[in-house]
Amino acid sequence: MISNVVILGSTGSIGVNTLDVMRMHPERYRAFALTASTNVKVLFEQCQTFQPQFAVMADPASASELQQRCASAGLKVQVLSGAKAIADIAAHPDAQVVMAAIVGAAGLAPCMEAARTGKRLLLANKEALVVGGQLFMQAVREGGATLLPIDSEHSAVFQSLPDDPSTWHAMVDKIILTASGGPFRTRAPETLNTVTPQQACAHPNWVMGRKISVDSATMMNKALEVIEARYLFGMEPDQIDVVIHPQSVIHSMVQFVDNSVVAQLGTPDMRGPIAYGLSWPQRIRSGAAALDFTQMAALTFEPFSSNDHMRRYPGLQLAWQVLKGPEGSPAVLNAANEVAVDAFLNERIRFDEIHAVNLETLDQVRFERPDSLEALIALDQQSRAVAQAVVQRLRG
């Protein structure tokens, strides 16, 4: 039976790669709905190629332009607009699979709707777990959703764990997330104040969007992944380690109580974890290149705890700080970081000031434990306002 797939964020790198994998398996998957924020050009091209039933744009003006283009081309695509329409399409009764690839906290509401309505939810939006935490996992359980991680690190951990989650607590000693170290792994920490947005977005191994590329350069992406792993796999914060692995061949590892280690390896190509999420518990062709062990360079590892790395990546330590803080603290960190990265990309603050914005926002925001999606959204907005004020002050 063909599965109807909703791709939240189809014009980004994850969305494009998902469609590429689906293109290889037309007998298994159909693009039921595609969503984007403002990229009319790419979404229109995708509508021409994949003929979805729905196309949804967060921006109403962009949706109007897309509607005109689709009508002129004779495409029978129903165009919708707005955040509510995106959340509604994620819960559509005719959709079986939802790829959640909207960047940032904006992806939380549609992820919650997909979880509540029992979809196979392929989670590439780590912020849904970072911001949503236990509330999001509760929605997954109560809705009977199948939650499959798409981040290469979390997919690797999932592939390395036993099939029965009830055994994880007794069998697993710790999870080891690997990190490439980004473009500044060997750069002198004292020179990071002169980094440009172009330099920060030049990742040595992965092709990603600008926001996540900056997060990789600061290793805030790894901080968010530590938080995500805590909720995905039910581990305590101290059971999650990070090791720098520049080659990005080992995507992550699980160390068991007998000290044996199971690792997942592959080329740095997101089509691998996407194909696994689409087909689990089976496997399908992904289009990713196979590893050639005879041609592989040495695999090396570096401790995050070295003095230089601690100075290069101070934000990574905030993961364990917020996980041990009041519930809702990860949402504050995520909001601050989104504001700080946007300010850096628009050259309003320096690269090394991203951490300062995050740290000061965590220190200033006061809140009660969020107990609903509305409370999480309010906390996110409060945190963004504080972070914006910090950015404004840093600008002088």
Tab-separated table of N, CA, C and O in Angstrom, residues 12 174 259:
chain	number	residue	atom	x	y	z
A	12	GLY	N	13.544	22.916	2.352
A	12	GLY	CA	14.844	22.863	3.008
A	12	GLY	C	15.613	21.610	2.628
A	12	GLY	O	15.133	20.754	1.880
A	174	LYS	N	25.649	4.161	28.482
A	174	LYS	CA	25.583	5.554	28.019
A	174	LYS	C	25.469	5.625	26.510
A	174	LYS	O	25.767	4.673	25.788
A	259	ASN	N	30.293	-2.875	28.730
A	259	ASN	CA	31.324	-2.054	28.088
A	259	ASN	C	31.556	-2.389	26.612
A	259	ASN	O	32.507	-1.883	26.012
